């Protein structure tokens, strides 16, 4: 049947917008950018934790399946987009994710996939290893009251509620293992274009241009992510090892192995007095407050934002478009490989990496690799 409404401009979003209101249309792209970027970064953090959990289980000789129980509080637009991204972009199995929302009957699509959907925040908090808060600011106080005393010490809470400060959120939850990404808006000519290319997050995360625009620490499209988000994610990895009673020596070996680097040492995570106490590799790292990691300067803060010097420029995250993964972070390219850097038109070719194939790095810090494992890239120029 012929659709007479196709391409009918009078039905478009802007058709009923006044001249004064048109100046605010750019807020649509900002909202879309926050949704796409927020979901992408949350999925990436989940993937890192999942991979490390598998390594920790193997180190402890545990034959059980290595998975994280993921809870999503809120079944609105953001909650649905996040759940879809986790299921599709992170290959999270439906039985490993639960959603708590006031109207679970509206989530039939997810229930049919095998995702448990209900309205019981306490049940979700007791079950989850990683809990995503996707509720309105007006609902947050009650949600925190419900779940605060039921969170395990190792449960990582990841908040999408941007209007509530991190310190306030930690007080409401009485919980220090909280990550709340902080985004800022910057002037950008592409802000009205990049984020509106796709209607769904999962479609956006298959688009090379959108992936590049949402890469942490090098975001464009009018958004900027606070670099302390990286510190918080890395400290959450450290805490996971501490919670499993893994010694500091094994912890460093696993985290360095996760990122295929030898960059991380005791002093990368703790200050000098504390690091000097870790002479025995069987000693545990201290438990790190993720609240402090996002509000105070830490050794990782210095590592991430170190001056452009002789060893590295900064930490760049990059997509792996060939195998469908994104932000497969961290290869360490040290001084010995400087001789293997050659410019190829608009790309920087990095060859000679031990155990790896050649990487082609676009000058705008969007990096393409055929490697599946997570990596962090330290670039030297």
mmCIF file of C-alpha atoms in Angstrom:
data_model
loop_
_atom_site.group_PDB
_atom_site.id
_atom_site.type_symbol
_atom_site.label_atom_id
_atom_site.label_comp_id
_atom_site.label_asym_id
_atom_site.label_seq_id
_atom_site.Cartn_x
_atom_site.Cartn_y
_atom_site.Cartn_z
ATOM 1 C CA UNK A 1 0.000 0.000 0.000
ATOM 2 C CA UNK A 2 1.288 3.445 -0.881
ATOM 3 C CA UNK A 3 2.241 5.583 2.129
ATOM 4 C CA UNK A 4 1.137 9.135 1.352
ATOM 5 C CA UNK A 5 2.999 10.516 4.392
ATOM 6 C CA UNK A 6 6.453 9.564 3.150
ATOM 7 C CA UNK A 7 8.694 12.640 2.811
ATOM 8 C CA UNK A 8 5.848 14.929 3.866
ATOM 9 C CA UNK A 9 7.729 17.814 5.478
ATOM 10 C CA UNK A 10 4.705 19.053 7.422
ATOM 11 C CA UNK A 11 4.923 15.909 9.568
ATOM 12 C CA UNK A 12 8.590 16.450 10.368
ATOM 13 C CA UNK A 13 9.874 17.442 13.797
ATOM 14 C CA UNK A 14 10.856 20.951 12.766
ATOM 15 C CA UNK A 15 7.562 21.681 10.977
ATOM 16 C CA UNK A 16 5.820 22.931 14.111
ATOM 17 C CA UNK A 17 8.835 24.686 15.614
ATOM 18 C CA UNK A 18 8.799 28.460 15.836
ATOM 19 C CA UNK A 19 11.765 30.613 14.861
ATOM 20 C CA UNK A 20 12.675 31.124 18.498
ATOM 21 C CA UNK A 21 12.428 27.416 19.193
ATOM 22 C CA UNK A 22 14.636 26.511 16.236
ATOM 23 C CA UNK A 23 17.588 27.904 18.157
ATOM 24 C CA UNK A 24 17.073 25.069 20.630
ATOM 25 C CA UNK A 25 16.861 22.241 18.105
ATOM 26 C CA UNK A 26 20.538 21.457 18.714
ATOM 27 C CA UNK A 27 19.505 20.082 22.115
ATOM 28 C CA UNK A 28 18.114 17.026 20.285
ATOM 29 C CA UNK A 29 21.589 16.097 19.104
ATOM 30 C CA UNK A 30 23.058 16.742 22.536
ATOM 31 C CA UNK A 31 20.511 14.406 24.075
ATOM 32 C CA UNK A 32 21.207 11.764 21.426
ATOM 33 C CA UNK A 33 24.944 12.199 21.958
ATOM 34 C CA UNK A 34 24.618 11.671 25.695
ATOM 35 C CA UNK A 35 22.568 8.528 25.114
ATOM 36 C CA UNK A 36 24.909 7.040 22.507
ATOM 37 C CA UNK A 37 28.103 8.000 24.322
ATOM 38 C CA UNK A 38 26.748 7.014 27.727
ATOM 39 C CA UNK A 39 25.626 3.573 26.544
ATOM 40 C CA UNK A 40 28.868 2.982 24.651
ATOM 41 C CA UNK A 41 31.028 3.830 27.650
ATOM 42 C CA UNK A 42 28.886 1.738 29.999
ATOM 43 C CA UNK A 43 29.067 -1.272 27.676
ATOM 44 C CA UNK A 44 32.811 -0.847 27.354
ATOM 45 C CA UNK A 45 33.265 -0.769 31.149
ATOM 46 C CA UNK A 46 31.146 -3.916 31.438
ATOM 47 C CA UNK A 47 33.242 -5.707 28.816
ATOM 48 C CA UNK A 48 36.486 -4.917 30.643
ATOM 49 C CA UNK A 49 35.086 -6.195 33.934
ATOM 50 C CA UNK A 50 33.736 -9.342 32.290
ATOM 51 C CA UNK A 51 37.074 -10.178 30.665
ATOM 52 C CA UNK A 52 38.938 -9.629 33.926
ATOM 53 C CA UNK A 53 36.414 -11.754 35.848
ATOM 54 C CA UNK A 54 37.180 -14.609 33.468
ATOM 55 C CA UNK A 55 40.919 -14.178 34.058
ATOM 56 C CA UNK A 56 40.486 -14.021 37.835
ATOM 57 C CA UNK A 57 38.364 -17.188 37.833
ATOM 58 C CA UNK A 58 40.997 -18.981 35.776
ATOM 59 C CA UNK A 59 43.717 -17.774 38.163
ATOM 60 C CA UNK A 60 41.768 -19.125 41.136
ATOM 61 C CA UNK A 61 41.122 -22.420 39.370
ATOM 62 C CA UNK A 62 37.389 -21.819 39.263
ATOM 63 C CA UNK A 63 35.656 -23.856 36.589
ATOM 64 C CA UNK A 64 32.410 -21.907 36.905
ATOM 65 C CA UNK A 65 31.278 -19.789 33.987
ATOM 66 C CA UNK A 66 32.766 -16.302 34.225
ATOM 67 C CA UNK A 67 29.940 -13.853 33.929
ATOM 68 C CA UNK A 68 28.646 -10.733 35.619
ATOM 69 C CA UNK A 69 25.060 -10.419 36.777
ATOM 70 C CA UNK A 70 23.932 -7.109 35.319
ATOM 71 C CA UNK A 71 20.966 -5.195 36.720
ATOM 72 C CA UNK A 72 19.247 -2.239 35.072
ATOM 73 C CA UNK A 73 17.014 -0.052 37.225
ATOM 74 C CA UNK A 74 14.599 1.763 34.946
ATOM 75 C CA UNK A 75 12.832 0.624 31.799
ATOM 76 C CA UNK A 76 12.505 3.956 30.028
ATOM 77 C CA UNK A 77 14.297 5.114 26.904
ATOM 78 C CA UNK A 78 17.808 5.005 28.372
ATOM 79 C CA UNK A 79 17.248 1.721 30.207
ATOM 80 C CA UNK A 80 15.954 0.041 27.059
ATOM 81 C CA UNK A 81 18.753 1.410 24.872
ATOM 82 C CA UNK A 82 21.372 0.294 27.386
ATOM 83 C CA UNK A 83 19.880 -3.181 27.739
ATOM 84 C CA UNK A 84 19.785 -3.576 23.962
ATOM 85 C CA UNK A 85 23.391 -2.406 23.644
ATOM 86 C CA UNK A 86 24.545 -4.839 26.328
ATOM 87 C CA UNK A 87 22.739 -7.732 24.679
ATOM 88 C CA UNK A 88 23.902 -6.981 21.148
ATOM 89 C CA UNK A 89 27.173 -5.046 21.341
ATOM 90 C CA UNK A 90 28.576 -6.834 24.392
ATOM 91 C CA UNK A 91 27.063 -10.276 23.700
ATOM 92 C CA UNK A 92 25.574 -10.367 27.197
ATOM 93 C CA UNK A 93 23.348 -13.394 27.558
ATOM 94 C CA UNK A 94 19.698 -12.640 28.445
ATOM 95 C CA UNK A 95 19.828 -14.807 31.567
ATOM 96 C CA UNK A 96 22.621 -12.611 32.941
ATOM 97 C CA UNK A 97 20.646 -9.360 32.860
ATOM 98 C CA UNK A 98 17.561 -8.363 34.866
ATOM 99 C CA UNK A 99 15.530 -5.166 34.572
ATOM 100 C CA UNK A 100 13.506 -3.605 37.374
ATOM 101 C CA UNK A 101 10.896 -1.068 36.308
ATOM 102 C CA UNK A 102 7.527 0.151 37.500
ATOM 103 C CA UNK A 103 5.916 -1.168 34.311
ATOM 104 C CA UNK A 104 7.540 -4.512 33.491
ATOM 105 C CA UNK A 105 4.599 -5.358 31.238
ATOM 106 C CA UNK A 106 5.950 -2.839 28.699
ATOM 107 C CA UNK A 107 9.171 -4.848 28.272
ATOM 108 C CA UNK A 108 7.694 -7.795 26.432
ATOM 109 C CA UNK A 109 10.420 -7.624 23.802
ATOM 110 C CA UNK A 110 13.063 -8.316 26.463
ATOM 111 C CA UNK A 111 10.994 -10.887 28.354
ATOM 112 C CA UNK A 112 10.584 -12.847 25.128
ATOM 113 C CA UNK A 113 14.381 -12.888 24.767
ATOM 114 C CA UNK A 114 14.803 -14.429 28.215
ATOM 115 C CA UNK A 115 15.520 -11.269 30.233
ATOM 116 C CA UNK A 116 13.795 -11.246 33.617
ATOM 117 C CA UNK A 117 11.736 -8.061 33.964
ATOM 118 C CA UNK A 118 9.984 -7.182 37.213
ATOM 119 C CA UNK A 119 9.411 -4.356 39.677
ATOM 120 C CA UNK A 120 11.563 -5.214 42.677
ATOM 121 C CA UNK A 121 14.596 -2.988 43.173
ATOM 122 C CA UNK A 122 15.703 -4.808 46.325
ATOM 123 C CA UNK A 123 15.715 -8.162 44.550
ATOM 124 C CA UNK A 124 17.750 -6.664 41.729
ATOM 125 C CA UNK A 125 20.281 -5.061 44.094
ATOM 126 C CA UNK A 126 20.871 -8.338 45.942
ATOM 127 C CA UNK A 127 21.403 -10.214 42.679
ATOM 128 C CA UNK A 128 23.529 -7.845 40.601
ATOM 129 C CA UNK A 129 27.316 -7.636 40.339
ATOM 130 C CA UNK A 130 26.988 -4.492 38.236
ATOM 131 C CA UNK A 131 23.981 -2.215 38.606
ATOM 132 C CA UNK A 132 23.006 0.529 36.150
ATOM 133 C CA UNK A 133 20.808 3.368 37.404
ATOM 134 C CA UNK A 134 18.650 4.646 34.535
ATOM 135 C CA UNK A 135 15.958 6.520 36.445
ATOM 136 C CA UNK A 136 14.762 10.110 36.571
ATOM 137 C CA UNK A 137 16.351 12.429 39.167
ATOM 138 C CA UNK A 138 12.963 12.696 40.885
ATOM 139 C CA UNK A 139 12.945 8.918 41.393
ATOM 140 C CA UNK A 140 16.553 8.499 42.459
ATOM 141 C CA UNK A 141 16.184 9.220 46.198
ATOM 142 C CA UNK A 142 13.525 6.528 46.621
ATOM 143 C CA UNK A 143 15.470 4.034 44.494
ATOM 144 C CA UNK A 144 18.604 4.597 46.582
ATOM 145 C CA UNK A 145 16.590 4.171 49.777
ATOM 146 C CA UNK A 146 15.307 0.856 48.441
ATOM 147 C CA UNK A 147 18.610 -0.624 47.352
ATOM 148 C CA UNK A 148 21.292 1.053 49.468
ATOM 149 C CA UNK A 149 21.536 -1.475 52.304
ATOM 150 C CA UNK A 150 21.169 -4.445 49.950
ATOM 151 C CA UNK A 151 24.205 -3.807 47.711
ATOM 152 C CA UNK A 152 27.172 -6.109 48.198
ATOM 153 C CA UNK A 153 30.490 -4.376 48.835
ATOM 154 C CA UNK A 154 31.769 -5.551 45.456
ATOM 155 C CA UNK A 155 28.738 -4.421 43.447
ATOM 156 C CA UNK A 156 29.619 -1.676 40.985
ATOM 157 C CA UNK A 157 26.907 0.949 40.592
ATOM 158 C CA UNK A 158 26.990 2.885 37.317
ATOM 159 C CA UNK A 159 24.728 5.931 37.187
ATOM 160 C CA UNK A 160 23.102 7.522 34.142
ATOM 161 C CA UNK A 161 21.260 10.115 36.250
ATOM 162 C CA UNK A 162 23.261 13.187 35.304
ATOM 163 C CA UNK A 163 21.380 15.766 37.389
ATOM 164 C CA UNK A 164 22.491 14.273 40.731
ATOM 165 C CA UNK A 165 26.122 14.947 41.800
ATOM 166 C CA UNK A 166 28.367 11.981 42.487
ATOM 167 C CA UNK A 167 28.926 12.878 46.145
ATOM 168 C CA UNK A 168 25.179 13.096 46.727
ATOM 169 C CA UNK A 169 24.629 9.777 44.983
ATOM 170 C CA UNK A 170 27.261 8.047 47.124
ATOM 171 C CA UNK A 171 25.628 9.408 50.289
ATOM 172 C CA UNK A 172 22.166 8.296 49.187
ATOM 173 C CA UNK A 173 23.460 4.789 48.456
ATOM 174 C CA UNK A 174 25.934 4.661 51.365
ATOM 175 C CA UNK A 175 28.203 2.977 48.830
ATOM 176 C CA UNK A 176 31.617 3.993 47.472
ATOM 177 C CA UNK A 177 31.781 1.716 44.406
ATOM 178 C CA UNK A 178 29.924 4.151 42.186
ATOM 179 C CA UNK A 179 30.864 5.366 38.706
ATOM 180 C CA UNK A 180 29.128 8.404 37.308
ATOM 181 C CA UNK A 181 30.545 9.681 33.994
ATOM 182 C CA UNK A 182 30.631 13.453 33.783
ATOM 183 C CA UNK A 183 30.096 14.988 30.373
ATOM 184 C CA UNK A 184 30.607 18.561 29.278
ATOM 185 C CA UNK A 185 29.462 20.332 26.145
ATOM 186 C CA UNK A 186 31.940 22.100 23.904
ATOM 187 C CA UNK A 187 31.525 24.128 20.724
ATOM 188 C CA UNK A 188 31.458 21.918 17.648
ATOM 189 C CA UNK A 189 30.146 22.379 14.123
ATOM 190 C CA UNK A 190 29.197 18.692 13.817
ATOM 191 C CA UNK A 191 27.070 18.538 16.969
ATOM 192 C CA UNK A 192 23.821 18.636 14.954
ATOM 193 C CA UNK A 193 24.915 15.943 12.539
ATOM 194 C CA UNK A 194 26.953 13.131 14.114
ATOM 195 C CA UNK A 195 24.570 12.083 16.870
ATOM 196 C CA UNK A 196 21.439 12.172 14.704
ATOM 197 C CA UNK A 197 22.748 9.746 12.099
ATOM 198 C CA UNK A 198 20.916 6.811 13.727
ATOM 199 C CA UNK A 199 17.779 6.329 15.806
ATOM 200 C CA UNK A 200 19.116 3.392 17.826
ATOM 201 C CA UNK A 201 22.274 3.075 19.914
ATOM 202 C CA UNK A 202 23.097 -0.354 18.504
ATOM 203 C CA UNK A 203 22.943 1.016 14.952
ATOM 204 C CA UNK A 204 25.085 3.994 15.958
ATOM 205 C CA UNK A 205 27.748 1.726 17.428
ATOM 206 C CA UNK A 206 28.200 0.062 14.059
ATOM 207 C CA UNK A 207 28.965 3.390 12.411
ATOM 208 C CA UNK A 208 32.662 4.233 12.179
ATOM 209 C CA UNK A 209 32.064 7.968 12.450
ATOM 210 C CA UNK A 210 29.855 7.695 15.527
ATOM 211 C CA UNK A 211 32.283 5.286 17.211
ATOM 212 C CA UNK A 212 35.114 7.733 16.645
ATOM 213 C CA UNK A 213 33.031 10.609 18.006
ATOM 214 C CA UNK A 214 32.191 8.696 21.192
ATOM 215 C CA UNK A 215 35.704 7.421 21.952
ATOM 216 C CA UNK A 216 36.573 8.368 25.561
ATOM 217 C CA UNK A 217 39.249 11.051 26.000
ATOM 218 C CA UNK A 218 39.046 12.033 22.342
ATOM 219 C CA UNK A 219 35.319 12.630 21.975
ATOM 220 C CA UNK A 220 34.068 15.057 19.363
ATOM 221 C CA UNK A 221 30.627 16.109 18.255
ATOM 222 C CA UNK A 222 30.306 18.651 21.046
ATOM 223 C CA UNK A 223 30.794 16.275 24.000
ATOM 224 C CA UNK A 224 33.701 15.782 26.389
ATOM 225 C CA UNK A 225 34.080 12.991 28.960
ATOM 226 C CA UNK A 226 35.966 13.697 32.177
ATOM 227 C CA UNK A 227 39.220 11.717 32.100
ATOM 228 C CA UNK A 228 38.702 10.577 35.683
ATOM 229 C CA UNK A 229 36.132 8.158 34.313
ATOM 230 C CA UNK A 230 39.103 6.132 33.041
ATOM 231 C CA UNK A 231 40.684 6.117 36.503
ATOM 232 C CA UNK A 232 37.435 4.934 38.055
ATOM 233 C CA UNK A 233 37.080 2.077 35.564
ATOM 234 C CA UNK A 234 40.681 0.952 36.091
ATOM 235 C CA UNK A 235 40.324 1.116 39.873
ATOM 236 C CA UNK A 236 37.153 -0.978 39.612
ATOM 237 C CA UNK A 237 39.292 -3.644 37.914
ATOM 238 C CA UNK A 238 41.769 -3.459 40.792
ATOM 239 C CA UNK A 239 38.979 -3.766 43.354
ATOM 240 C CA UNK A 240 37.602 -6.832 41.599
ATOM 241 C CA UNK A 241 40.932 -8.592 42.129
ATOM 242 C CA UNK A 242 41.104 -7.443 45.755
ATOM 243 C CA UNK A 243 37.578 -8.735 46.393
ATOM 244 C CA UNK A 244 38.692 -12.150 45.103
ATOM 245 C CA UNK A 245 41.677 -12.108 47.531
ATOM 246 C CA UNK A 246 44.150 -11.971 44.668
ATOM 247 C CA UNK A 247 47.642 -10.853 45.688
ATOM 248 C CA UNK A 248 49.080 -7.623 44.353
ATOM 249 C CA UNK A 249 51.601 -9.458 42.170
ATOM 250 C CA UNK A 250 48.941 -11.553 40.441
ATOM 251 C CA UNK A 251 46.643 -8.533 40.205
ATOM 252 C CA UNK A 252 49.234 -6.512 38.328
ATOM 253 C CA UNK A 253 50.019 -9.450 36.066
ATOM 254 C CA UNK A 254 46.342 -9.920 35.174
ATOM 255 C CA UNK A 255 45.641 -6.238 34.560
ATOM 256 C CA UNK A 256 48.781 -5.814 32.481
ATOM 257 C CA UNK A 257 47.874 -8.996 30.614
ATOM 258 C CA UNK A 258 44.375 -7.676 30.037
ATOM 259 C CA UNK A 259 45.862 -4.632 28.327
ATOM 260 C CA UNK A 260 48.881 -6.409 26.800
ATOM 261 C CA UNK A 261 51.327 -4.037 28.447
ATOM 262 C CA UNK A 262 53.780 -3.758 31.324
ATOM 263 C CA UNK A 263 52.764 -0.185 32.044
ATOM 264 C CA UNK A 264 50.909 -0.709 35.313
ATOM 265 C CA UNK A 265 52.964 -1.027 38.502
ATOM 266 C CA UNK A 266 52.207 -0.637 42.186
ATOM 267 C CA UNK A 267 52.849 3.085 41.873
ATOM 268 C CA UNK A 268 50.324 3.360 39.029
ATOM 269 C CA UNK A 269 47.483 2.699 41.473
ATOM 270 C CA UNK A 270 48.595 3.767 44.939
ATOM 271 C CA UNK A 271 50.744 6.574 46.268
ATOM 272 C CA UNK A 272 54.380 6.062 47.170
ATOM 273 C CA UNK A 273 53.992 5.409 50.926
ATOM 274 C CA UNK A 274 51.344 2.764 50.311
ATOM 275 C CA UNK A 275 53.222 1.245 47.379
ATOM 276 C CA UNK A 276 56.350 0.857 49.490
ATOM 277 C CA UNK A 277 54.363 -1.401 51.812
ATOM 278 C CA UNK A 278 53.589 -3.824 48.984
ATOM 279 C CA UNK A 279 56.882 -5.644 49.042
ATOM 280 C CA UNK A 280 55.208 -9.027 49.226
ATOM 281 C CA UNK A 281 53.397 -9.910 45.976
ATOM 282 C CA UNK A 282 50.925 -11.948 48.048
ATOM 283 C CA UNK A 283 49.727 -8.831 49.879
ATOM 284 C CA UNK A 284 46.421 -7.392 48.711
ATOM 285 C CA UNK A 285 46.000 -3.961 47.209
ATOM 286 C CA UNK A 286 44.008 -1.636 49.459
ATOM 287 C CA UNK A 287 40.339 -1.222 48.572
ATOM 288 C CA UNK A 288 40.044 1.951 46.483
ATOM 289 C CA UNK A 289 37.068 4.267 46.836
ATOM 290 C CA UNK A 290 35.755 4.998 43.350
ATOM 291 C CA UNK A 291 34.310 8.195 44.790
ATOM 292 C CA UNK A 292 37.852 9.370 45.577
ATOM 293 C CA UNK A 293 39.053 8.209 42.166
ATOM 294 C CA UNK A 294 36.581 10.597 40.505
ATOM 295 C CA UNK A 295 36.895 13.558 42.854
ATOM 296 C CA UNK A 296 40.572 13.595 43.857
ATOM 297 C CA UNK A 297 43.921 13.367 42.113
ATOM 298 C CA UNK A 298 45.321 9.838 42.099
ATOM 299 C CA UNK A 299 48.388 8.129 40.603
ATOM 300 C CA UNK A 300 46.170 7.004 37.711
ATOM 301 C CA UNK A 301 45.046 10.583 37.128
ATOM 302 C CA UNK A 302 48.658 11.488 36.477
ATOM 303 C CA UNK A 303 49.183 8.455 34.243
ATOM 304 C CA UNK A 304 46.172 9.250 32.094
ATOM 305 C CA UNK A 305 46.861 12.959 31.731
ATOM 306 C CA UNK A 306 50.663 12.897 31.724
ATOM 307 C CA UNK A 307 52.476 15.589 29.786
ATOM 308 C CA UNK A 308 53.227 14.977 26.145
ATOM 309 C CA UNK A 309 56.747 13.807 26.724
ATOM 310 C CA UNK A 310 59.350 11.292 25.773
ATOM 311 C CA UNK A 311 57.377 8.169 26.609
ATOM 312 C CA UNK A 312 53.731 8.700 25.783
ATOM 313 C CA UNK A 313 51.189 11.311 24.792
ATOM 314 C CA UNK A 314 48.013 10.075 26.442
ATOM 315 C CA UNK A 315 45.602 7.207 26.662
ATOM 316 C CA UNK A 316 43.451 6.820 23.560
ATOM 317 C CA UNK A 317 40.553 4.450 23.140
ATOM 318 C CA UNK A 318 39.781 3.098 19.716
ATOM 319 C CA UNK A 319 37.219 0.946 17.943
ATOM 320 C CA UNK A 320 37.732 -2.431 16.385
ATOM 321 C CA UNK A 321 35.418 -2.072 13.407
ATOM 322 C CA UNK A 322 36.464 -5.274 11.672
ATOM 323 C CA UNK A 323 35.225 -7.619 14.377
ATOM 324 C CA UNK A 324 32.408 -5.401 15.540
ATOM 325 C CA UNK A 325 33.889 -4.466 18.916
ATOM 326 C CA UNK A 326 34.485 -0.889 19.937
ATOM 327 C CA UNK A 327 37.001 0.756 22.247
ATOM 328 C CA UNK A 328 39.228 -2.296 22.279
ATOM 329 C CA UNK A 329 41.742 -0.280 24.255
ATOM 330 C CA UNK A 330 45.261 -0.583 25.125
ATOM 331 C CA UNK A 331 48.408 -1.497 23.227
ATOM 332 C CA UNK A 332 51.527 0.060 24.661
ATOM 333 C CA UNK A 333 53.845 1.454 21.974
ATOM 334 C CA UNK A 334 57.132 2.299 23.643
ATOM 335 C CA UNK A 335 60.274 4.069 22.499
ATOM 336 C CA UNK A 336 61.882 0.993 20.860
ATOM 337 C CA UNK A 337 59.148 0.966 18.236
ATOM 338 C CA UNK A 338 59.507 4.620 17.241
ATOM 339 C CA UNK A 339 61.555 3.531 14.244
ATOM 340 C CA UNK A 340 58.602 1.514 13.016
ATOM 341 C CA UNK A 341 56.311 4.544 12.773
ATOM 342 C CA UNK A 342 55.822 5.666 9.186
ATOM 343 C CA UNK A 343 53.266 8.045 7.749
ATOM 344 C CA UNK A 344 51.059 6.627 5.020
ATOM 345 C CA UNK A 345 48.977 9.514 3.649
ATOM 346 C CA UNK A 346 46.579 10.361 6.503
ATOM 347 C CA UNK A 347 47.450 7.262 8.518
ATOM 348 C CA UNK A 348 50.252 6.416 10.907
ATOM 349 C CA UNK A 349 51.458 2.863 10.370
ATOM 350 C CA UNK A 350 52.675 1.065 13.500
ATOM 351 C CA UNK A 351 54.493 -2.162 12.772
ATOM 352 C CA UNK A 352 56.874 -4.411 14.662
ATOM 353 C CA UNK A 353 54.622 -4.828 17.660
ATOM 354 C CA UNK A 354 55.473 -8.073 19.482
ATOM 355 C CA UNK A 355 52.861 -10.715 18.815
ATOM 356 C CA UNK A 356 50.594 -8.296 16.951
ATOM 357 C CA UNK A 357 49.867 -7.365 13.389
ATOM 358 C CA UNK A 358 50.339 -3.910 11.952
ATOM 359 C CA UNK A 359 48.041 -1.145 13.219
ATOM 360 C CA UNK A 360 46.992 1.762 11.033
ATOM 361 C CA UNK A 361 46.310 4.870 13.072
ATOM 362 C CA UNK A 362 44.394 7.769 11.623
ATOM 363 C CA UNK A 363 45.786 11.095 12.757
ATOM 364 C CA UNK A 364 42.505 11.971 14.462
ATOM 365 C CA UNK A 365 43.161 9.174 16.982
ATOM 366 C CA UNK A 366 40.656 6.742 15.507
ATOM 367 C CA UNK A 367 42.488 3.430 15.444
ATOM 368 C CA UNK A 368 41.647 0.288 13.551
ATOM 369 C CA UNK A 369 42.902 -3.130 14.554
ATOM 370 C CA UNK A 370 41.954 -6.726 13.891
ATOM 371 C CA UNK A 371 42.701 -7.716 17.482
ATOM 372 C CA UNK A 372 39.766 -8.753 19.656
ATOM 373 C CA UNK A 373 41.338 -8.406 23.093
ATOM 374 C CA UNK A 374 41.019 -5.114 25.029
ATOM 375 C CA UNK A 375 44.011 -2.817 24.764
ATOM 376 C CA UNK A 376 45.052 0.740 25.727
ATOM 377 C CA UNK A 377 47.096 2.652 23.243
ATOM 378 C CA UNK A 378 49.885 4.967 24.326
ATOM 379 C CA UNK A 379 51.033 6.902 21.267
ATOM 380 C CA UNK A 380 54.519 8.368 20.844
ATOM 381 C CA UNK A 381 55.114 11.177 18.357
#
